[in-house]
Amino acid sequence: MDLNADMGEGFGSWSMGDDSALLDVVTSANVACGFHAGDPSIMRRVTAEAVERGVAIGAHVGYADKAGFGRRFVDIEPAALRDEVVYQIGALDAFARIAGDRVRYVKPHGALYNTIGHHTEQAAAVVAAVAEYDKTLPVLGLPGSEWLRLAAEAGLTAVHEAFADRAYTSAGTLVSRRSAGAVLHDADEIALRCTAMATGQPIRDIEGGSLVVDAASICVHGDTPGAVEIARRVRGAVEGAGVTLRPFTG
């Protein structure tokens, strides 16, 4: 099982999350590429620290929307979206290579992640960007999403992920952040849930039903209060259950 987190989401003098502490816990780092957050100096610092710790570097691509932190839908032409995603992967890959590694996978952020779960044209644009840049790059997403379906059809390696602190519907999709109970905050509850997901056991969906989540990676959010402590609890609980944590990229 892999443990991933979003990182490098500050900008200039503004910081977000404790990237250095999280890099001691997770096995994969989704690094912002300067569109929804991040800047060149942050990308350099986070990729260097990731390489030092043996953490896999992923391109966390998003809409060009810093003011909205990439959480607002952007009605962009598919060809322009494709080019913006290529641009972001390439920018992060430059810093990853300076640090002595390379971008190992791609995971979209926020509204782009949610949109390409069902929006075929934009999903195809992101798939095209990854395939044109490097067809060996795995892509990370929600099981059953349009994005992963098209990625698999294009010959990319589609990897399922689960979310440590997000509520699920009975259909296995994420409950909207605008709904009550969408985000879990209790570290013990989150750790127990992640242990269940990592060992193939069911979790409770938002309606109280039983749901088995098929995933090779679990995302712990880096921008929530107590994120580092939650991630440490998750890691300890999952490893305590006998599960080995390592990057899904090998």
PDB file of C-alpha atoms in Angstrom:
ATOM      1  CA  MET A   1       0.000   0.000   0.000  1.00  0.00           C
ATOM      2  CA  ASP A   2       1.107   3.532  -0.824  1.00  0.00           C
ATOM      3  CA  LEU A   3       0.440   6.667   1.250  1.00  0.00           C
ATOM      4  CA  ASN A   4       0.249   9.916  -0.733  1.00  0.00           C
ATOM      5  CA  ALA A   5      -0.252  13.589   0.191  1.00  0.00           C
ATOM      6  CA  ASP A   6      -0.569  16.909  -1.620  1.00  0.00           C
ATOM      7  CA  MET A   7       2.460  19.160  -1.090  1.00  0.00           C
ATOM      8  CA  GLY A   8       4.178  22.321  -2.238  1.00  0.00           C
ATOM      9  CA  GLU A   9       0.903  24.231  -2.129  1.00  0.00           C
ATOM     10  CA  GLY A  10       2.222  27.513  -0.800  1.00  0.00           C
ATOM     11  CA  PHE A  11       3.051  30.498  -2.993  1.00  0.00           C
ATOM     12  CA  GLY A  12       5.823  33.038  -2.432  1.00  0.00           C
ATOM     13  CA  SER A  13       5.597  34.185   1.188  1.00  0.00           C
ATOM     14  CA  TRP A  14       2.407  32.202   1.805  1.00  0.00           C
ATOM     15  CA  SER A  15       2.905  28.690   3.173  1.00  0.00           C
ATOM     16  CA  MET A  16       0.448  25.813   3.426  1.00  0.00           C
ATOM     17  CA  GLY A  17       0.962  22.632   5.407  1.00  0.00           C
ATOM     18  CA  ASP A  18       4.179  21.186   6.831  1.00  0.00           C
ATOM     19  CA  ASP A  19       5.733  19.542   3.779  1.00  0.00           C
ATOM     20  CA  SER A  20       8.976  18.552   5.522  1.00  0.00           C
ATOM     21  CA  ALA A  21       7.164  16.714   8.322  1.00  0.00           C
ATOM     22  CA  LEU A  22       4.754  14.992   5.924  1.00  0.00           C
ATOM     23  CA  LEU A  23       7.618  13.778   3.760  1.00  0.00           C
ATOM     24  CA  ASP A  24       8.819  11.766   6.755  1.00  0.00           C
ATOM     25  CA  VAL A  25       5.487   9.920   6.801  1.00  0.00           C
ATOM     26  CA  VAL A  26       4.194   9.388   3.255  1.00  0.00           C
ATOM     27  CA  THR A  27       5.628   7.315   0.406  1.00  0.00           C
ATOM     28  CA  SER A  28       4.422   9.492  -2.509  1.00  0.00           C
ATOM     29  CA  ALA A  29       4.253  13.308  -2.805  1.00  0.00           C
ATOM     30  CA  ASN A  30       1.756  15.018  -5.116  1.00  0.00           C
ATOM     31  CA  VAL A  31       3.634  18.265  -5.769  1.00  0.00           C
ATOM     32  CA  ALA A  32       1.765  21.354  -6.999  1.00  0.00           C
ATOM     33  CA  CYS A  33       3.068  22.542 -10.363  1.00  0.00           C
ATOM     34  CA  GLY A  34       2.465  26.300 -10.135  1.00  0.00           C
ATOM     35  CA  PHE A  35      -1.066  26.542 -11.516  1.00  0.00           C
ATOM     36  CA  HIS A  36      -3.419  26.031  -8.552  1.00  0.00           C
ATOM     37  CA  ALA A  37      -0.552  26.596  -6.065  1.00  0.00           C
ATOM     38  CA  GLY A  38       3.218  26.394  -5.781  1.00  0.00           C
ATOM     39  CA  ASP A  39       6.000  28.330  -7.444  1.00  0.00           C
ATOM     40  CA  PRO A  40       9.424  27.438  -8.897  1.00  0.00           C
ATOM     41  CA  SER A  41      11.319  27.783  -5.610  1.00  0.00           C
ATOM     42  CA  ILE A  42       8.786  25.659  -3.731  1.00  0.00           C
ATOM     43  CA  MET A  43       8.925  22.990  -6.454  1.00  0.00           C
ATOM     44  CA  ARG A  44      12.716  22.930  -6.167  1.00  0.00           C
ATOM     45  CA  ARG A  45      12.629  22.607  -2.365  1.00  0.00           C
ATOM     46  CA  VAL A  46       9.928  19.925  -2.157  1.00  0.00           C
ATOM     47  CA  THR A  47      11.368  17.744  -4.914  1.00  0.00           C
ATOM     48  CA  ALA A  48      14.822  17.909  -3.308  1.00  0.00           C
ATOM     49  CA  GLU A  49      13.429  16.881   0.095  1.00  0.00           C
ATOM     50  CA  ALA A  50      11.379  14.090  -1.492  1.00  0.00           C
ATOM     51  CA  VAL A  51      14.450  12.646  -3.189  1.00  0.00           C
ATOM     52  CA  GLU A  52      16.425  12.807   0.076  1.00  0.00           C
ATOM     53  CA  ARG A  53      13.740  10.696   1.772  1.00  0.00           C
ATOM     54  CA  GLY A  54      13.090   8.258  -1.086  1.00  0.00           C
ATOM     55  CA  VAL A  55       9.542   9.576  -1.603  1.00  0.00           C
ATOM     56  CA  ALA A  56       8.089   9.226  -5.129  1.00  0.00           C
ATOM     57  CA  ILE A  57       7.354  12.552  -6.877  1.00  0.00           C
ATOM     58  CA  GLY A  58       3.986  13.005  -8.584  1.00  0.00           C
ATOM     59  CA  ALA A  59       2.858  15.939 -10.733  1.00  0.00           C
ATOM     60  CA  HIS A  60      -0.195  17.445  -9.005  1.00  0.00           C
ATOM     61  CA  VAL A  61      -1.655  19.226 -12.013  1.00  0.00           C
ATOM     62  CA  GLY A  62      -4.624  21.580 -11.767  1.00  0.00           C
ATOM     63  CA  TYR A  63      -6.593  24.386 -13.335  1.00  0.00           C
ATOM     64  CA  ALA A  64      -4.872  27.801 -13.536  1.00  0.00           C
ATOM     65  CA  ASP A  65      -6.762  29.113 -10.516  1.00  0.00           C
ATOM     66  CA  LYS A  66      -4.596  30.237  -7.614  1.00  0.00           C
ATOM     67  CA  ALA A  67      -7.302  32.507  -6.210  1.00  0.00           C
ATOM     68  CA  GLY A  68      -9.652  29.549  -5.914  1.00  0.00           C
ATOM     69  CA  PHE A  69      -6.917  27.047  -4.976  1.00  0.00           C
ATOM     70  CA  GLY A  70      -7.913  25.010  -8.020  1.00  0.00           C
ATOM     71  CA  ARG A  71     -11.229  24.088  -6.452  1.00  0.00           C
ATOM     72  CA  ARG A  72     -13.392  25.879  -9.043  1.00  0.00           C
ATOM     73  CA  PHE A  73     -14.421  24.361 -12.369  1.00  0.00           C
ATOM     74  CA  VAL A  74     -12.820  26.047 -15.383  1.00  0.00           C
ATOM     75  CA  ASP A  75     -14.622  25.707 -18.725  1.00  0.00           C
ATOM     76  CA  ILE A  76     -11.435  25.512 -20.778  1.00  0.00           C
ATOM     77  CA  GLU A  77     -11.018  24.211 -24.329  1.00  0.00           C
ATOM     78  CA  PRO A  78      -9.704  20.604 -24.269  1.00  0.00           C
ATOM     79  CA  ALA A  79      -6.660  21.437 -26.403  1.00  0.00           C
ATOM     80  CA  ALA A  80      -5.674  24.283 -24.080  1.00  0.00           C
ATOM     81  CA  LEU A  81      -6.157  22.047 -21.026  1.00  0.00           C
ATOM     82  CA  ARG A  82      -3.974  19.378 -22.628  1.00  0.00           C
ATOM     83  CA  ASP A  83      -1.204  21.918 -23.186  1.00  0.00           C
ATOM     84  CA  GLU A  84      -1.464  23.333 -19.669  1.00  0.00           C
ATOM     85  CA  VAL A  85      -1.107  19.834 -18.196  1.00  0.00           C
ATOM     86  CA  VAL A  86       1.956  19.097 -20.371  1.00  0.00           C
ATOM     87  CA  TYR A  87       3.416  22.436 -19.231  1.00  0.00           C
ATOM     88  CA  GLN A  88       2.918  21.581 -15.556  1.00  0.00           C
ATOM     89  CA  ILE A  89       4.364  18.062 -15.786  1.00  0.00           C
ATOM     90  CA  GLY A  90       7.385  19.407 -17.635  1.00  0.00           C
ATOM     91  CA  ALA A  91       8.006  22.184 -15.102  1.00  0.00           C
ATOM     92  CA  LEU A  92       7.948  19.812 -12.139  1.00  0.00           C
ATOM     93  CA  ASP A  93       9.965  17.186 -13.989  1.00  0.00           C
ATOM     94  CA  ALA A  94      12.746  19.748 -14.486  1.00  0.00           C
ATOM     95  CA  PHE A  95      13.104  20.275 -10.733  1.00  0.00           C
ATOM     96  CA  ALA A  96      12.738  16.547 -10.002  1.00  0.00           C
ATOM     97  CA  ARG A  97      15.628  15.834 -12.394  1.00  0.00           C
ATOM     98  CA  ILE A  98      17.777  18.569 -10.839  1.00  0.00           C
ATOM     99  CA  ALA A  99      17.140  16.815  -7.505  1.00  0.00           C
ATOM    100  CA  GLY A 100      18.291  13.508  -8.999  1.00  0.00           C
ATOM    101  CA  ASP A 101      15.013  11.761  -9.823  1.00  0.00           C
ATOM    102  CA  ARG A 102      12.049  12.457 -12.131  1.00  0.00           C
ATOM    103  CA  VAL A 103       8.275  12.749 -12.048  1.00  0.00           C
ATOM    104  CA  ARG A 104       6.991   9.229 -11.365  1.00  0.00           C
ATOM    105  CA  TYR A 105       3.200   9.680 -11.791  1.00  0.00           C
ATOM    106  CA  VAL A 106       0.427  12.222 -12.358  1.00  0.00           C
ATOM    107  CA  LYS A 107      -2.482  13.072 -10.059  1.00  0.00           C
ATOM    108  CA  PRO A 108      -4.888  15.934 -10.883  1.00  0.00           C
ATOM    109  CA  HIS A 109      -5.959  18.354  -8.148  1.00  0.00           C
ATOM    110  CA  GLY A 110      -9.256  19.624  -6.771  1.00  0.00           C
ATOM    111  CA  ALA A 111     -11.873  20.631  -9.302  1.00  0.00           C
ATOM    112  CA  LEU A 112      -9.914  19.125 -12.180  1.00  0.00           C
ATOM    113  CA  TYR A 113      -9.758  15.787 -10.333  1.00  0.00           C
ATOM    114  CA  ASN A 114     -13.500  15.880  -9.713  1.00  0.00           C
ATOM    115  CA  THR A 115     -14.428  17.129 -13.187  1.00  0.00           C
ATOM    116  CA  ILE A 116     -12.541  14.490 -15.137  1.00  0.00           C
ATOM    117  CA  GLY A 117     -14.247  11.857 -13.069  1.00  0.00           C
ATOM    118  CA  HIS A 118     -17.243  12.372 -15.371  1.00  0.00           C
ATOM    119  CA  HIS A 119     -16.370  15.038 -18.012  1.00  0.00           C
ATOM    120  CA  THR A 120     -15.240  12.999 -20.997  1.00  0.00           C
ATOM    121  CA  GLU A 121     -13.686  15.835 -23.068  1.00  0.00           C
ATOM    122  CA  GLN A 122     -11.563  17.198 -20.233  1.00  0.00           C
ATOM    123  CA  ALA A 123     -10.627  13.684 -19.077  1.00  0.00           C
ATOM    124  CA  ALA A 124      -9.461  12.871 -22.598  1.00  0.00           C
ATOM    125  CA  ALA A 125      -7.411  16.085 -22.671  1.00  0.00           C
ATOM    126  CA  VAL A 126      -5.548  15.178 -19.471  1.00  0.00           C
ATOM    127  CA  VAL A 127      -4.992  11.619 -20.704  1.00  0.00           C
ATOM    128  CA  ALA A 128      -3.598  12.996 -23.972  1.00  0.00           C
ATOM    129  CA  ALA A 129      -1.218  15.265 -22.082  1.00  0.00           C
ATOM    130  CA  VAL A 130       0.219  12.421 -20.005  1.00  0.00           C
ATOM    131  CA  ALA A 131       0.439  10.061 -22.988  1.00  0.00           C
ATOM    132  CA  GLU A 132       2.216  12.672 -25.112  1.00  0.00           C
ATOM    133  CA  TYR A 133       4.674  13.597 -22.351  1.00  0.00           C
ATOM    134  CA  ASP A 134       5.568  10.101 -21.146  1.00  0.00           C
ATOM    135  CA  LYS A 135       3.354   7.077 -21.707  1.00  0.00           C
ATOM    136  CA  THR A 136       5.126   5.167 -18.926  1.00  0.00           C
ATOM    137  CA  LEU A 137       3.798   7.551 -16.234  1.00  0.00           C
ATOM    138  CA  PRO A 138       1.068   5.948 -14.089  1.00  0.00           C
ATOM    139  CA  VAL A 139      -1.977   8.079 -13.285  1.00  0.00           C
ATOM    140  CA  LEU A 140      -3.759   8.195  -9.927  1.00  0.00           C
ATOM    141  CA  GLY A 141      -7.514   8.589  -9.513  1.00  0.00           C
ATOM    142  CA  LEU A 142     -10.822   7.452  -8.100  1.00  0.00           C
ATOM    143  CA  PRO A 143     -12.020   3.946  -9.058  1.00  0.00           C
ATOM    144  CA  GLY A 144     -14.795   4.099 -11.654  1.00  0.00           C
ATOM    145  CA  SER A 145     -13.813   7.555 -12.918  1.00  0.00           C
ATOM    146  CA  GLU A 146     -13.950   8.518 -16.583  1.00  0.00           C
ATOM    147  CA  TRP A 147     -10.337   9.674 -16.286  1.00  0.00           C
ATOM    148  CA  LEU A 148      -9.008   6.275 -15.294  1.00  0.00           C
ATOM    149  CA  ARG A 149     -11.184   4.498 -17.877  1.00  0.00           C
ATOM    150  CA  LEU A 150      -9.788   6.618 -20.703  1.00  0.00           C
ATOM    151  CA  ALA A 151      -6.258   6.364 -19.325  1.00  0.00           C
ATOM    152  CA  ALA A 152      -6.424   2.558 -19.374  1.00  0.00           C
ATOM    153  CA  GLU A 153      -7.791   2.647 -22.936  1.00  0.00           C
ATOM    154  CA  ALA A 154      -4.825   4.828 -23.933  1.00  0.00           C
ATOM    155  CA  GLY A 155      -2.376   2.312 -22.503  1.00  0.00           C
ATOM    156  CA  LEU A 156      -1.517   4.239 -19.348  1.00  0.00           C
ATOM    157  CA  THR A 157      -1.269   2.499 -15.981  1.00  0.00           C
ATOM    158  CA  ALA A 158      -4.372   3.532 -14.028  1.00  0.00           C
ATOM    159  CA  VAL A 159      -3.950   3.344 -10.244  1.00  0.00           C
ATOM    160  CA  HIS A 160      -6.887   3.436  -7.796  1.00  0.00           C
ATOM    161  CA  GLU A 161      -6.692   5.623  -4.717  1.00  0.00           C
ATOM    162  CA  ALA A 162      -8.762   6.054  -1.569  1.00  0.00           C
ATOM    163  CA  PHE A 163      -9.113   9.066   0.712  1.00  0.00           C
ATOM    164  CA  ALA A 164      -8.309   8.811   4.399  1.00  0.00           C
ATOM    165  CA  ASP A 165     -10.513  11.647   5.621  1.00  0.00           C
ATOM    166  CA  ARG A 166     -13.307  11.922   3.046  1.00  0.00           C
ATOM    167  CA  ALA A 167     -16.767  10.407   3.358  1.00  0.00           C
ATOM    168  CA  TYR A 168     -17.973   8.105   0.596  1.00  0.00           C
ATOM    169  CA  THR A 169     -21.392   7.671  -0.985  1.00  0.00           C
ATOM    170  CA  SER A 170     -22.867   4.187  -1.303  1.00  0.00           C
ATOM    171  CA  ALA A 171     -21.719   4.260  -4.960  1.00  0.00           C
ATOM    172  CA  GLY A 172     -18.090   4.711  -3.925  1.00  0.00           C
ATOM    173  CA  THR A 173     -17.831   8.382  -4.944  1.00  0.00           C
ATOM    174  CA  LEU A 174     -16.717  11.166  -2.608  1.00  0.00           C
ATOM    175  CA  VAL A 175     -19.331  13.160  -0.707  1.00  0.00           C
ATOM    176  CA  SER A 176     -19.198  16.824  -1.776  1.00  0.00           C
ATOM    177  CA  ARG A 177     -17.171  19.045   0.549  1.00  0.00           C
ATOM    178  CA  ARG A 178     -20.271  21.276   0.760  1.00  0.00           C
ATOM    179  CA  SER A 179     -22.229  18.503   2.500  1.00  0.00           C
ATOM    180  CA  ALA A 180     -22.262  17.894   6.248  1.00  0.00           C
ATOM    181  CA  GLY A 181     -19.930  15.088   7.288  1.00  0.00           C
ATOM    182  CA  ALA A 182     -17.935  15.185   4.045  1.00  0.00           C
ATOM    183  CA  VAL A 183     -14.590  15.502   5.831  1.00  0.00           C
ATOM    184  CA  LEU A 184     -13.589  13.377   8.827  1.00  0.00           C
ATOM    185  CA  HIS A 185     -11.518  14.971  11.593  1.00  0.00           C
ATOM    186  CA  ASP A 186     -11.125  12.310  14.288  1.00  0.00           C
ATOM    187  CA  ALA A 187      -7.628  10.811  13.985  1.00  0.00           C
ATOM    188  CA  ASP A 188      -8.607   7.496  15.576  1.00  0.00           C
ATOM    189  CA  GLU A 189     -11.577   7.054  13.231  1.00  0.00           C
ATOM    190  CA  ILE A 190      -9.446   7.941  10.208  1.00  0.00           C
ATOM    191  CA  ALA A 191      -6.687   5.505  11.215  1.00  0.00           C
ATOM    192  CA  LEU A 192      -9.187   2.667  11.705  1.00  0.00           C
ATOM    193  CA  ARG A 193     -10.774   3.401   8.323  1.00  0.00           C
ATOM    194  CA  CYS A 194      -7.430   3.403   6.546  1.00  0.00           C
ATOM    195  CA  THR A 195      -6.464   0.117   8.164  1.00  0.00           C
ATOM    196  CA  ALA A 196      -9.717  -1.399   6.890  1.00  0.00           C
ATOM    197  CA  MET A 197      -9.121  -0.071   3.373  1.00  0.00           C
ATOM    198  CA  ALA A 198      -5.513  -1.295   3.353  1.00  0.00           C
ATOM    199  CA  THR A 199      -6.534  -4.807   4.402  1.00  0.00           C
ATOM    200  CA  GLY A 200      -9.542  -5.162   2.079  1.00  0.00           C
ATOM    201  CA  GLN A 201     -12.136  -4.767   4.819  1.00  0.00           C
ATOM    202  CA  PRO A 202     -15.334  -2.698   4.367  1.00  0.00           C
ATOM    203  CA  ILE A 203     -15.833   0.841   5.674  1.00  0.00           C
ATOM    204  CA  ARG A 204     -19.096   2.663   6.411  1.00  0.00           C
ATOM    205  CA  ASP A 205     -20.453   4.934   3.697  1.00  0.00           C
ATOM    206  CA  ILE A 206     -22.266   8.227   4.471  1.00  0.00           C
ATOM    207  CA  GLU A 207     -25.580   6.363   4.758  1.00  0.00           C
ATOM    208  CA  GLY A 208     -24.211   3.781   7.181  1.00  0.00           C
ATOM    209  CA  GLY A 209     -23.894   1.011   4.608  1.00  0.00           C
ATOM    210  CA  SER A 210     -20.907  -1.253   4.017  1.00  0.00           C
ATOM    211  CA  LEU A 211     -18.450  -0.322   1.264  1.00  0.00           C
ATOM    212  CA  VAL A 212     -15.237  -2.011   0.128  1.00  0.00           C
ATOM    213  CA  VAL A 213     -12.770   0.460  -1.440  1.00  0.00           C
ATOM    214  CA  ASP A 214     -10.348  -1.035  -3.950  1.00  0.00           C
ATOM    215  CA  ALA A 215      -7.178   1.079  -3.808  1.00  0.00           C
ATOM    216  CA  ALA A 216      -3.401   0.826  -4.142  1.00  0.00           C
ATOM    217  CA  SER A 217      -2.798   4.234  -2.535  1.00  0.00           C
ATOM    218  CA  ILE A 218      -4.415   6.208   0.301  1.00  0.00           C
ATOM    219  CA  CYS A 219      -4.409  10.024   0.223  1.00  0.00           C
ATOM    220  CA  VAL A 220      -3.906  11.920   3.462  1.00  0.00           C
ATOM    221  CA  HIS A 221      -4.580  15.623   3.015  1.00  0.00           C
ATOM    222  CA  GLY A 222      -1.743  17.969   3.927  1.00  0.00           C
ATOM    223  CA  ASP A 223      -3.822  21.140   4.291  1.00  0.00           C
ATOM    224  CA  THR A 224      -6.225  20.059   7.030  1.00  0.00           C
ATOM    225  CA  PRO A 225      -5.706  20.928  10.714  1.00  0.00           C
ATOM    226  CA  GLY A 226      -3.529  18.305  12.409  1.00  0.00           C
ATOM    227  CA  ALA A 227      -2.569  16.792   9.054  1.00  0.00           C
ATOM    228  CA  VAL A 228       0.857  15.560  10.132  1.00  0.00           C
ATOM    229  CA  GLU A 229      -0.409  13.900  13.300  1.00  0.00           C
ATOM    230  CA  ILE A 230      -3.266  12.267  11.365  1.00  0.00           C
ATOM    231  CA  ALA A 231      -0.803  10.967   8.768  1.00  0.00           C
ATOM    232  CA  ARG A 232       1.452   9.559  11.505  1.00  0.00           C
ATOM    233  CA  ARG A 233      -1.512   7.814  13.122  1.00  0.00           C
ATOM    234  CA  VAL A 234      -2.577   6.372   9.778  1.00  0.00           C
ATOM    235  CA  ARG A 235       0.899   5.092   9.027  1.00  0.00           C
ATOM    236  CA  GLY A 236       1.267   3.556  12.463  1.00  0.00           C
ATOM    237  CA  ALA A 237      -2.120   1.847  12.318  1.00  0.00           C
ATOM    238  CA  VAL A 238      -1.665   0.465   8.799  1.00  0.00           C
ATOM    239  CA  GLU A 239       1.836  -0.828   9.500  1.00  0.00           C
ATOM    240  CA  GLY A 240       0.608  -2.204  12.811  1.00  0.00           C
ATOM    241  CA  ALA A 241      -1.873  -4.296  10.837  1.00  0.00           C
ATOM    242  CA  GLY A 242       1.040  -5.887   8.975  1.00  0.00           C
ATOM    243  CA  VAL A 243       0.761  -3.840   5.783  1.00  0.00           C
ATOM    244  CA  THR A 244       4.007  -2.680   4.136  1.00  0.00           C
ATOM    245  CA  LEU A 245       3.964   0.920   2.908  1.00  0.00           C
ATOM    246  CA  ARG A 246       5.888   1.729  -0.251  1.00  0.00           C
ATOM    247  CA  PRO A 247       5.404   3.865  -3.403  1.00  0.00           C
ATOM    248  CA  PHE A 248       2.973   2.317  -5.895  1.00  0.00           C
ATOM    249  CA  THR A 249       5.458   3.260  -8.584  1.00  0.00           C
ATOM    250  CA  GLY A 250       7.858   0.627  -7.276  1.00  0.00           C
TER     251      GLY A 250
END
